[in-house]
PDB file of C-alpha atoms and ligand atoms in Angstrom:
ATOM      1  CA  MET A  18      -0.550 -15.336  -1.041  1.00  0.00           C
ATOM      2  CA  ILE A  19       0.099 -13.842   0.993  1.00  0.00           C
ATOM      3  CA  THR A  20       2.609 -13.748   3.748  1.00  0.00           C
ATOM      4  CA  VAL A  21       2.865 -11.044   7.391  1.00  0.00           C
ATOM      5  CA  VAL A  22       6.152  -9.932   8.507  1.00  0.00           C
ATOM      6  CA  HIS A  23       6.476 -10.947  12.082  1.00  0.00           C
ATOM      7  CA  PRO A  24       8.406  -7.902  13.559  1.00  0.00           C
ATOM      8  CA  GLY A  25      11.769  -8.665  13.699  1.00  0.00           C
ATOM      9  CA  ALA A  26      11.581 -11.880  11.370  1.00  0.00           C
ATOM     10  CA  LYS A  27      14.201 -11.822   8.519  1.00  0.00           C
ATOM     11  CA  VAL A  28      13.117 -11.781   4.835  1.00  0.00           C
ATOM     12  CA  SER A  29      14.090 -13.935   1.846  1.00  0.00           C
ATOM     13  CA  LEU A  30      12.276 -12.482  -0.760  1.00  0.00           C
ATOM     14  CA  ARG A  31      13.839 -15.170  -2.696  1.00  0.00           C
ATOM     15  CA  ASP A  32      11.908 -17.514  -1.271  1.00  0.00           C
ATOM     16  CA  LEU A  33       8.189 -16.574  -1.431  1.00  0.00           C
ATOM     17  CA  PRO A  34       6.487 -16.677  -4.224  1.00  0.00           C
ATOM     18  CA  THR A  35       5.248 -14.335  -6.905  1.00  0.00           C
ATOM     19  CA  ASP A  36       3.544 -16.728  -8.356  1.00  0.00           C
ATOM     20  CA  ALA A  37       0.313 -17.757  -6.468  1.00  0.00           C
ATOM     21  CA  ARG A  38      -3.234 -18.440  -7.759  1.00  0.00           C
ATOM     22  CA  ASN A  39      -4.422 -18.856  -4.066  1.00  0.00           C
ATOM     23  CA  GLY A  40      -6.998 -22.224  -4.776  1.00  0.00           C
ATOM     24  CA  TYR A  41      -8.401 -21.072  -8.103  1.00  0.00           C
ATOM     25  CA  SER A  42      -8.508 -21.922 -11.540  1.00  0.00           C
ATOM     26  CA  GLY A  43      -7.347 -18.657 -12.842  1.00  0.00           C
ATOM     27  CA  LYS A  44      -7.783 -15.613 -13.364  1.00  0.00           C
ATOM     28  CA  ASP A  45     -11.751 -16.949 -15.279  1.00  0.00           C
ATOM     29  CA  ASP A  46     -12.576 -18.460 -12.582  1.00  0.00           C
ATOM     30  CA  PRO A  47     -15.935 -17.798 -11.423  1.00  0.00           C
ATOM     31  CA  GLN A  48     -15.791 -18.724  -7.662  1.00  0.00           C
ATOM     32  CA  ALA A  49     -12.190 -15.367  -8.392  1.00  0.00           C
ATOM     33  CA  ILE A  50     -14.808 -13.424  -9.686  1.00  0.00           C
ATOM     34  CA  GLU A  51     -17.570 -13.844  -7.315  1.00  0.00           C
ATOM     35  CA  ASP A  52     -15.204 -13.534  -4.108  1.00  0.00           C
ATOM     36  CA  LEU A  53     -13.624  -9.949  -5.911  1.00  0.00           C
ATOM     37  CA  ALA A  54     -17.206  -8.660  -5.831  1.00  0.00           C
ATOM     38  CA  LYS A  55     -18.425  -9.189  -2.847  1.00  0.00           C
ATOM     39  CA  LEU A  56     -14.668  -7.889  -1.526  1.00  0.00           C
ATOM     40  CA  LEU A  57     -15.319  -5.149  -2.856  1.00  0.00           C
ATOM     41  CA  ALA A  58     -18.983  -5.170  -1.958  1.00  0.00           C
ATOM     42  CA  ARG A  59     -18.364  -5.469   1.616  1.00  0.00           C
ATOM     43  CA  LEU A  60     -15.106  -3.194   2.241  1.00  0.00           C
ATOM     44  CA  SER A  61     -17.323  -1.121   0.483  1.00  0.00           C
ATOM     45  CA  GLU A  62     -19.654  -1.373   3.649  1.00  0.00           C
ATOM     46  CA  LEU A  63     -17.192  -0.462   5.847  1.00  0.00           C
ATOM     47  CA  GLN A  64     -15.667   1.768   4.484  1.00  0.00           C
ATOM     48  CA  GLU A  65     -18.919   3.708   4.778  1.00  0.00           C
ATOM     49  CA  ARG A  66     -19.096   2.521   8.569  1.00  0.00           C
ATOM     50  CA  LEU A  67     -15.618   4.528   9.237  1.00  0.00           C
ATOM     51  CA  MET A  68     -16.634   7.364   7.197  1.00  0.00           C
ATOM     52  CA  ALA A  69     -20.054   7.143   9.135  1.00  0.00           C
ATOM     53  CA  GLY A  70     -17.963   6.941  12.606  1.00  0.00           C
ATOM     54  CA  ALA A  71     -15.578   9.654  11.657  1.00  0.00           C
ATOM     55  CA  LYS A  72     -14.041   8.188  15.159  1.00  0.00           C
ATOM     56  CA  GLN A  73     -10.847   5.989  13.172  1.00  0.00           C
ATOM     57  CA  SER A  74      -8.484   6.445   9.876  1.00  0.00           C
ATOM     58  CA  LEU A  75      -7.306   3.731   7.851  1.00  0.00           C
ATOM     59  CA  LEU A  76      -3.454   4.754   5.712  1.00  0.00           C
ATOM     60  CA  VAL A  77      -2.405   1.881   2.955  1.00  0.00           C
ATOM     61  CA  VAL A  78       0.519   1.961   2.469  1.00  0.00           C
ATOM     62  CA  LEU A  79       1.986   0.617  -1.198  1.00  0.00           C
ATOM     63  CA  GLN A  80       5.194  -0.370  -1.992  1.00  0.00           C
ATOM     64  CA  ALA A  81       7.291  -1.961  -4.815  1.00  0.00           C
ATOM     65  CA  MET A  82       8.500  -1.618  -7.822  1.00  0.00           C
ATOM     66  CA  ASP A  83       8.232  -0.436 -10.766  1.00  0.00           C
ATOM     67  CA  ALA A  84       5.467  -2.133 -12.743  1.00  0.00           C
ATOM     68  CA  ALA A  85       4.245  -4.457  -9.473  1.00  0.00           C
ATOM     69  CA  GLY A  86       0.570  -3.148  -9.532  1.00  0.00           C
ATOM     70  CA  LYS A  87       1.061   0.445  -7.206  1.00  0.00           C
ATOM     71  CA  ASP A  88      -1.454   1.662  -9.191  1.00  0.00           C
ATOM     72  CA  GLY A  89      -4.246  -1.309 -10.999  1.00  0.00           C
ATOM     73  CA  VAL A  90      -4.927  -2.422  -6.441  1.00  0.00           C
ATOM     74  CA  LEU A  91      -5.133   1.652  -6.498  1.00  0.00           C
ATOM     75  CA  ARG A  92      -7.730   1.559  -9.122  1.00  0.00           C
ATOM     76  CA  LYS A  93      -9.180  -1.203  -9.059  1.00  0.00           C
ATOM     77  CA  VAL A  94      -9.509  -2.151  -4.960  1.00  0.00           C
ATOM     78  CA  ALA A  95     -10.369   1.441  -4.167  1.00  0.00           C
ATOM     79  CA  GLY A  96     -11.229   2.669  -7.376  1.00  0.00           C
ATOM     80  CA  PRO A  97     -15.517   0.955  -6.074  1.00  0.00           C
ATOM     81  CA  LEU A  98     -14.928   2.675  -2.879  1.00  0.00           C
ATOM     82  CA  ASP A  99     -17.316   6.087  -1.863  1.00  0.00           C
ATOM     83  CA  SER A 100     -14.623   9.392  -3.029  1.00  0.00           C
ATOM     84  CA  ARG A 101     -16.128  11.455  -0.288  1.00  0.00           C
ATOM     85  CA  GLY A 102     -14.334   9.325   2.391  1.00  0.00           C
ATOM     86  CA  VAL A 103     -11.140   8.150   0.318  1.00  0.00           C
ATOM     87  CA  SER A 104      -8.025  10.032  -0.439  1.00  0.00           C
ATOM     88  CA  VAL A 105      -4.570   8.494  -2.469  1.00  0.00           C
ATOM     89  CA  TYR A 106      -1.643   9.659  -2.378  1.00  0.00           C
ATOM     90  CA  SER A 107       1.214   8.771  -4.617  1.00  0.00           C
ATOM     91  CA  PHE A 108       5.449  10.034  -3.408  1.00  0.00           C
ATOM     92  CA  LYS A 109       7.677  11.054  -5.524  1.00  0.00           C
ATOM     93  CA  ALA A 110      11.693  12.344  -4.889  1.00  0.00           C
ATOM     94  CA  PRO A 111      10.820  14.605  -3.306  1.00  0.00           C
ATOM     95  CA  ALA A 112      11.262  18.804  -4.493  1.00  0.00           C
ATOM     96  CA  GLY A 113      10.780  22.417  -3.496  1.00  0.00           C
ATOM     97  CA  GLU A 114       9.002  22.667  -0.015  1.00  0.00           C
ATOM     98  CA  GLU A 115       8.581  19.283   0.013  1.00  0.00           C
ATOM     99  CA  ALA A 116      13.032  18.786  -0.132  1.00  0.00           C
ATOM    100  CA  GLY A 117      13.146  21.453   2.300  1.00  0.00           C
ATOM    101  CA  HIS A 118      12.134  19.430   5.653  1.00  0.00           C
ATOM    102  CA  ASP A 119      12.642  16.967   6.948  1.00  0.00           C
ATOM    103  CA  TYR A 120      11.197  13.541   4.729  1.00  0.00           C
ATOM    104  CA  LEU A 121       8.682  12.318   7.087  1.00  0.00           C
ATOM    105  CA  TRP A 122       7.133  16.145   7.425  1.00  0.00           C
ATOM    106  CA  ARG A 123       5.718  15.568   3.463  1.00  0.00           C
ATOM    107  CA  VAL A 124       3.819  12.259   4.300  1.00  0.00           C
ATOM    108  CA  HIS A 125       2.753  13.547   7.797  1.00  0.00           C
ATOM    109  CA  ALA A 126       0.786  16.037   5.940  1.00  0.00           C
ATOM    110  CA  ARG A 127      -0.796  13.129   4.472  1.00  0.00           C
ATOM    111  CA  CYS A 128      -2.010  11.029   6.892  1.00  0.00           C
ATOM    112  CA  PRO A 129      -5.544  10.603   7.181  1.00  0.00           C
ATOM    113  CA  ARG A 130      -8.837  12.435   9.137  1.00  0.00           C
ATOM    114  CA  LYS A 131     -10.871  10.822  11.458  1.00  0.00           C
ATOM    115  CA  GLY A 132     -13.260   8.806   9.108  1.00  0.00           C
ATOM    116  CA  GLU A 133     -10.983   9.241   5.794  1.00  0.00           C
ATOM    117  CA  LEU A 134      -8.665   5.556   4.010  1.00  0.00           C
ATOM    118  CA  THR A 135      -5.724   7.315   2.618  1.00  0.00           C
ATOM    119  CA  LEU A 136      -3.949   4.901   0.457  1.00  0.00           C
ATOM    120  CA  PHE A 137       0.057   5.773   0.243  1.00  0.00           C
ATOM    121  CA  ASN A 138       1.296   4.898  -3.731  1.00  0.00           C
ATOM    122  CA  ARG A 139       5.387   5.259  -2.339  1.00  0.00           C
ATOM    123  CA  SER A 140       5.524   6.165   0.528  1.00  0.00           C
ATOM    124  CA  HIS A 141       8.420   7.854   3.261  1.00  0.00           C
ATOM    125  CA  TYR A 142       9.581   3.845   3.604  1.00  0.00           C
ATOM    126  CA  GLU A 143      11.419   5.746   0.201  1.00  0.00           C
ATOM    127  CA  ASP A 144      13.895   7.213   2.786  1.00  0.00           C
ATOM    128  CA  VAL A 145      15.227   3.808   3.410  1.00  0.00           C
ATOM    129  CA  LEU A 146      14.694   2.183  -0.175  1.00  0.00           C
ATOM    130  CA  VAL A 147      16.194   4.184  -3.183  1.00  0.00           C
ATOM    131  CA  VAL A 148      17.607   6.943  -1.015  1.00  0.00           C
ATOM    132  CA  ARG A 149      19.516   4.029   0.173  1.00  0.00           C
ATOM    133  CA  VAL A 150      19.816   2.032  -3.364  1.00  0.00           C
ATOM    134  CA  LEU A 151      20.816   5.518  -5.129  1.00  0.00           C
ATOM    135  CA  ASP A 152      22.869   6.627  -2.670  1.00  0.00           C
ATOM    136  CA  LEU A 153      21.081  10.063  -2.431  1.00  0.00           C
ATOM    137  CA  VAL A 154      21.715   9.733   1.923  1.00  0.00           C
ATOM    138  CA  PRO A 155      24.876   9.178   3.495  1.00  0.00           C
ATOM    139  CA  LYS A 156      23.948   5.563   5.372  1.00  0.00           C
ATOM    140  CA  ALA A 157      24.566   6.846   8.832  1.00  0.00           C
ATOM    141  CA  ARG A 158      21.240   8.980   8.328  1.00  0.00           C
ATOM    142  CA  TRP A 159      19.262   6.809   6.841  1.00  0.00           C
ATOM    143  CA  SER A 160      19.792   3.862   8.521  1.00  0.00           C
ATOM    144  CA  ARG A 161      18.297   5.887  12.066  1.00  0.00           C
ATOM    145  CA  ARG A 162      15.771   6.688   9.836  1.00  0.00           C
ATOM    146  CA  PHE A 163      13.218   2.928  11.282  1.00  0.00           C
ATOM    147  CA  ASP A 164      14.309   3.999  14.164  1.00  0.00           C
ATOM    148  CA  HIS A 165      11.784   6.841  13.027  1.00  0.00           C
ATOM    149  CA  ILE A 166       9.867   5.671  11.567  1.00  0.00           C
ATOM    150  CA  ASN A 167       8.664   2.910  14.160  1.00  0.00           C
ATOM    151  CA  ALA A 168       7.964   5.989  16.685  1.00  0.00           C
ATOM    152  CA  PHE A 169       6.133   7.831  13.857  1.00  0.00           C
ATOM    153  CA  GLU A 170       3.648   4.835  13.099  1.00  0.00           C
ATOM    154  CA  GLU A 171       3.390   3.931  17.310  1.00  0.00           C
ATOM    155  CA  MET A 172       2.319   7.116  17.024  1.00  0.00           C
ATOM    156  CA  LEU A 173      -0.192   7.458  14.364  1.00  0.00           C
ATOM    157  CA  HIS A 174      -1.744   4.228  15.682  1.00  0.00           C
ATOM    158  CA  ASP A 175      -1.668   5.246  19.171  1.00  0.00           C
ATOM    159  CA  GLU A 176      -4.242   7.723  18.116  1.00  0.00           C
ATOM    160  CA  GLY A 177      -6.182   6.372  15.950  1.00  0.00           C
ATOM    161  CA  THR A 178      -4.920   5.161  12.898  1.00  0.00           C
ATOM    162  CA  ARG A 179      -4.412   2.319  11.624  1.00  0.00           C
ATOM    163  CA  VAL A 180      -1.539   1.382   9.927  1.00  0.00           C
ATOM    164  CA  VAL A 181      -1.672  -1.564   6.224  1.00  0.00           C
ATOM    165  CA  LYS A 182       2.083  -2.068   4.489  1.00  0.00           C
ATOM    166  CA  ILE A 183       1.584  -3.541   1.622  1.00  0.00           C
ATOM    167  CA  PHE A 184       4.686  -4.861  -0.360  1.00  0.00           C
ATOM    168  CA  LEU A 185       3.575  -6.541  -3.824  1.00  0.00           C
ATOM    169  CA  HIS A 186       5.567  -8.656  -4.564  1.00  0.00           C
ATOM    170  CA  ILE A 187       7.100  -9.469  -8.526  1.00  0.00           C
ATOM    171  CA  SER A 188       9.523 -11.768 -10.173  1.00  0.00           C
ATOM    172  CA  LYS A 189      12.300  -9.642 -12.139  1.00  0.00           C
ATOM    173  CA  ALA A 190      10.873 -11.582 -15.453  1.00  0.00           C
ATOM    174  CA  GLU A 191       7.229 -10.038 -14.721  1.00  0.00           C
ATOM    175  CA  GLN A 192       8.617  -7.341 -14.282  1.00  0.00           C
ATOM    176  CA  GLY A 193       9.990  -7.094 -17.952  1.00  0.00           C
ATOM    177  CA  ARG A 194       7.416  -7.813 -19.772  1.00  0.00           C
ATOM    178  CA  ARG A 195       5.187  -5.162 -18.591  1.00  0.00           C
ATOM    179  CA  LEU A 196       7.868  -2.969 -18.891  1.00  0.00           C
ATOM    180  CA  GLN A 197       7.925  -4.263 -22.554  1.00  0.00           C
ATOM    181  CA  GLU A 198       4.469  -4.295 -22.822  1.00  0.00           C
ATOM    182  CA  ARG A 199       4.194  -0.164 -21.811  1.00  0.00           C
ATOM    183  CA  LEU A 200       6.656   0.397 -24.973  1.00  0.00           C
ATOM    184  CA  ASP A 201       4.937  -2.695 -27.519  1.00  0.00           C
ATOM    185  CA  ILE A 202       1.771  -0.811 -26.511  1.00  0.00           C
ATOM    186  CA  PRO A 203       1.580   2.622 -27.438  1.00  0.00           C
ATOM    187  CA  GLU A 204      -1.622   3.342 -25.219  1.00  0.00           C
ATOM    188  CA  LYS A 205       0.295   2.552 -22.787  1.00  0.00           C
ATOM    189  CA  ASN A 206       4.279   4.200 -24.152  1.00  0.00           C
ATOM    190  CA  TRP A 207       2.484   7.362 -21.236  1.00  0.00           C
ATOM    191  CA  LYS A 208       3.745   4.853 -18.198  1.00  0.00           C
ATOM    192  CA  PHE A 209       7.300   3.890 -19.183  1.00  0.00           C
ATOM    193  CA  ASP A 210       9.868   5.943 -17.764  1.00  0.00           C
ATOM    194  CA  PRO A 211      13.340   4.967 -18.905  1.00  0.00           C
ATOM    195  CA  ARG A 212      14.980   5.579 -15.548  1.00  0.00           C
ATOM    196  CA  ASP A 213      12.822   2.321 -14.410  1.00  0.00           C
ATOM    197  CA  LEU A 214      15.893   0.665 -16.654  1.00  0.00           C
ATOM    198  CA  ASP A 215      18.254   2.004 -14.100  1.00  0.00           C
ATOM    199  CA  MET A 216      15.733   0.970 -11.004  1.00  0.00           C
ATOM    200  CA  ARG A 217      15.203  -2.534 -12.710  1.00  0.00           C
ATOM    201  CA  ALA A 218      19.755  -2.238 -13.650  1.00  0.00           C
ATOM    202  CA  LYS A 219      19.834  -2.500  -8.936  1.00  0.00           C
ATOM    203  CA  TRP A 220      17.741  -5.365  -8.832  1.00  0.00           C
ATOM    204  CA  ASP A 221      19.464  -7.711  -6.527  1.00  0.00           C
ATOM    205  CA  ASP A 222      19.970  -3.782  -4.438  1.00  0.00           C
ATOM    206  CA  PHE A 223      16.898  -2.873  -4.368  1.00  0.00           C
ATOM    207  CA  GLN A 224      15.076  -6.795  -2.767  1.00  0.00           C
ATOM    208  CA  GLU A 225      17.964  -6.777   0.033  1.00  0.00           C
ATOM    209  CA  ALA A 226      16.717  -3.391   1.065  1.00  0.00           C
ATOM    210  CA  TYR A 227      13.317  -3.647   1.026  1.00  0.00           C
ATOM    211  CA  GLU A 228      13.875  -7.083   2.724  1.00  0.00           C
ATOM    212  CA  ASP A 229      16.496  -5.368   6.199  1.00  0.00           C
ATOM    213  CA  CYS A 230      13.220  -2.176   5.709  1.00  0.00           C
ATOM    214  CA  PHE A 231      10.800  -5.817   5.992  1.00  0.00           C
ATOM    215  CA  GLU A 232      12.921  -7.033   9.120  1.00  0.00           C
ATOM    216  CA  ARG A 233      13.131  -3.649  11.138  1.00  0.00           C
ATOM    217  CA  THR A 234       9.782  -1.791  10.313  1.00  0.00           C
ATOM    218  CA  SER A 235       7.394  -5.038  10.952  1.00  0.00           C
ATOM    219  CA  THR A 236       6.271  -4.111  14.444  1.00  0.00           C
ATOM    220  CA  GLN A 237       3.154  -5.992  16.111  1.00  0.00           C
ATOM    221  CA  HIS A 238       0.421  -2.989  15.514  1.00  0.00           C
ATOM    222  CA  ALA A 239       2.450  -1.915  11.646  1.00  0.00           C
ATOM    223  CA  PRO A 240       3.833  -5.474  10.585  1.00  0.00           C
ATOM    224  CA  TRP A 241       4.162  -5.744   6.284  1.00  0.00           C
ATOM    225  CA  HIS A 242       2.376  -7.953   4.348  1.00  0.00           C
ATOM    226  CA  ILE A 243       3.865  -9.192   1.487  1.00  0.00           C
ATOM    227  CA  VAL A 244       2.037 -10.009  -1.879  1.00  0.00           C
ATOM    228  CA  SER A 245       1.702 -12.663  -4.291  1.00  0.00           C
ATOM    229  CA  ALA A 246       1.553  -9.891  -7.054  1.00  0.00           C
ATOM    230  CA  ASP A 247       2.568 -11.915 -10.646  1.00  0.00           C
ATOM    231  CA  ARG A 248      -1.383 -12.423 -11.346  1.00  0.00           C
ATOM    232  CA  LYS A 249      -2.883  -8.878 -10.864  1.00  0.00           C
ATOM    233  CA  TRP A 250      -6.628 -10.792 -10.420  1.00  0.00           C
ATOM    234  CA  ALA A 251      -5.539 -12.575  -7.501  1.00  0.00           C
ATOM    235  CA  ARG A 252      -3.314  -9.844  -6.536  1.00  0.00           C
ATOM    236  CA  ASP A 253      -6.576  -7.764  -6.468  1.00  0.00           C
ATOM    237  CA  ILE A 254      -8.294 -10.080  -3.429  1.00  0.00           C
ATOM    238  CA  ALA A 255      -5.885 -11.225  -1.478  1.00  0.00           C
ATOM    239  CA  VAL A 256      -5.628  -6.735  -1.539  1.00  0.00           C
ATOM    240  CA  ALA A 257      -9.032  -7.022  -1.283  1.00  0.00           C
ATOM    241  CA  ARG A 258      -9.827  -8.979   0.949  1.00  0.00           C
ATOM    242  CA  LEU A 259      -6.582  -8.152   3.490  1.00  0.00           C
ATOM    243  CA  LEU A 260      -8.758  -4.684   3.533  1.00  0.00           C
ATOM    244  CA  VAL A 261     -11.566  -6.198   4.269  1.00  0.00           C
ATOM    245  CA  GLU A 262     -10.251  -8.309   7.262  1.00  0.00           C
ATOM    246  CA  THR A 263      -8.292  -5.474   8.921  1.00  0.00           C
ATOM    247  CA  LEU A 264     -12.121  -3.104   8.446  1.00  0.00           C
ATOM    248  CA  GLU A 265     -13.706  -6.055  10.206  1.00  0.00           C
ATOM    249  CA  ASP A 266     -11.300  -6.161  13.649  1.00  0.00           C
ATOM    250  CA  MET A 267     -11.577  -2.394  13.539  1.00  0.00           C
ATOM    251  CA  ASP A 268     -15.400  -2.642  13.146  1.00  0.00           C
ATOM    252  CA  PRO A 269     -16.345   0.934  13.264  1.00  0.00           C
ATOM    253  CA  GLN A 270     -19.592   1.605  13.408  1.00  0.00           C
ATOM    254  CA  TYR A 271     -22.874   3.969  12.595  1.00  0.00           C
ATOM    255  CA  PRO A 272     -23.052   6.993  14.619  1.00  0.00           C
ATOM    256  CA  GLU A 273     -26.287   8.211  17.362  1.00  0.00           C
ATOM    257  CA  PRO A 274     -27.788   9.775  15.692  1.00  0.00           C
ATOM    258  CA  ASN A 275     -28.676  13.026  17.729  1.00  0.00           C
ATOM    259  CA  TYR A 276     -32.699  12.787  17.762  1.00  0.00           C
ATOM    260  CA  ASP A 277     -34.796   9.423  17.600  1.00  0.00           C
ATOM    261  CA  PRO A 278     -35.706   9.450  14.205  1.00  0.00           C
ATOM    262  CA  LYS A 279     -39.454   7.755  15.442  1.00  0.00           C
ATOM    263  CA  ALA A 280     -39.967  10.449  17.174  1.00  0.00           C
ATOM    264  CA  ILE A 281     -39.988  13.035  14.044  1.00  0.00           C
ATOM    265  CA  LYS A 282     -42.817  13.146  11.353  1.00  0.00           C
ATOM    266  CA  ILE A 283     -41.826  14.483   7.826  1.00  0.00           C
ATOM    267  CA  LEU A 284     -45.690  16.416   6.861  1.00  0.00           C
ATOM    268  CA  PRO A 285     -46.615  15.836   3.007  1.00  0.00           C
TER     269      PRO A 285
HETATM  270  P1  LIG B   2       6.229   5.991 -10.431  1.00  0.00           P
HETATM  271  O1  LIG B   2       6.255   6.231  -8.531  1.00  0.00           O
HETATM  272  O2  LIG B   2       6.546   5.499 -11.150  1.00  0.00           O
HETATM  273  O3  LIG B   2       5.157   7.608 -10.586  1.00  0.00           O
HETATM  274  O4  LIG B   2       8.072   7.744  -9.454  1.00  0.00           O
HETATM  275  C1  LIG B   2       8.273   7.723  -8.297  1.00  0.00           C
HETATM  276  C2  LIG B   2       9.832   7.996  -8.430  1.00  0.00           C
HETATM  277  O5  LIG B   2      10.042   9.524  -7.611  1.00  0.00           O
HETATM  278  C3  LIG B   2      10.692   6.318  -8.408  1.00  0.00           C
HETATM  279  O6  LIG B   2      11.832   6.246  -8.728  1.00  0.00           O
HETATM  280  C4  LIG B   2      10.286   6.799  -6.639  1.00  0.00           C
HETATM  281  O7  LIG B   2      11.477   5.723  -6.088  1.00  0.00           O
HETATM  282  C5  LIG B   2      11.254   8.074  -6.340  1.00  0.00           C
HETATM  283  N1  LIG B   2      10.877   8.908  -5.159  1.00  0.00           N
HETATM  284  C6  LIG B   2      10.052   8.676  -4.603  1.00  0.00           C
HETATM  285  N2  LIG B   2       9.884   9.339  -3.206  1.00  0.00           N
HETATM  286  C7  LIG B   2      11.088   9.216  -3.280  1.00  0.00           C
HETATM  287  C8  LIG B   2      11.716   9.969  -2.719  1.00  0.00           C
HETATM  288  N3  LIG B   2      12.083  10.187  -0.863  1.00  0.00           N
HETATM  289  N4  LIG B   2      13.429  10.421  -2.854  1.00  0.00           N
HETATM  290  C9  LIG B   2      13.545   9.519  -3.586  1.00  0.00           C
HETATM  291  N5  LIG B   2      12.890   9.271  -4.758  1.00  0.00           N
HETATM  292  C10 LIG B   2      12.068   9.467  -4.341  1.00  0.00           C
HETATM  293 MG1  LIG B   3       7.136   3.638 -12.578  1.00  0.00          MG
END
């Protein structure tokens, strides 16, 4: 399920489902498998048009608690796309040159060029989320950032970049299971970061920071989408559908050839 946050609306995350099957019986439901395949095929087609037309751009912002599936969405939904027109960037805590600039500097530099679909794994939203919860920047500073962010995203929109913001909503119990799995399965050990446990201990603070963030930064052009994400397969279908609908609305077109294809003969 996807909840679209209307501008200024208050959000209560605990009242929104983390577990939704969206009408399917489960992950082996043939309809679910078929729908995902169809959506991914349609997404590829639209992304090729976006790339070929090179007139507009699409920026997908993925935010979530640890282990909520940001990487899974990148692999399953963005993975099959044509890599020539897709870029993914994972934002970590700013370091070196990044830390020497304002918080939007590194973000702006990674925004899509015309024709490109860019996905952010974390984003400028960390600068009003983790920064707030861990008290890395005084409130007097981070609280002014909502307005900067809205203005920044409005500028992107006005200049031809569609901004789609997605929050993958999982329950604390599901996060616990996934973190445990990272400890139990040797091939998943590399995904575990002991610092995730410090963040998990601040679960309620993060949920509250997210709620404020949604209320302050859902705009008409770039609203937040809260996706039920406890079930990975349902999450993938929901995100794929959202991206297909967004691109259909953007309606990218192949460029007109600057020659007459019928007038040209390829000699044997
Ligand atoms: P991961 O996404 O698991 O690789 O972790 C990246 C880490 O970088 C997370 O703990 C984020 O909270 C942190 N991070 C990302 N952006 C910022 C930021 N602007 N300030 C502080 N920490 C950040
Ligand atoms: Mg992590």
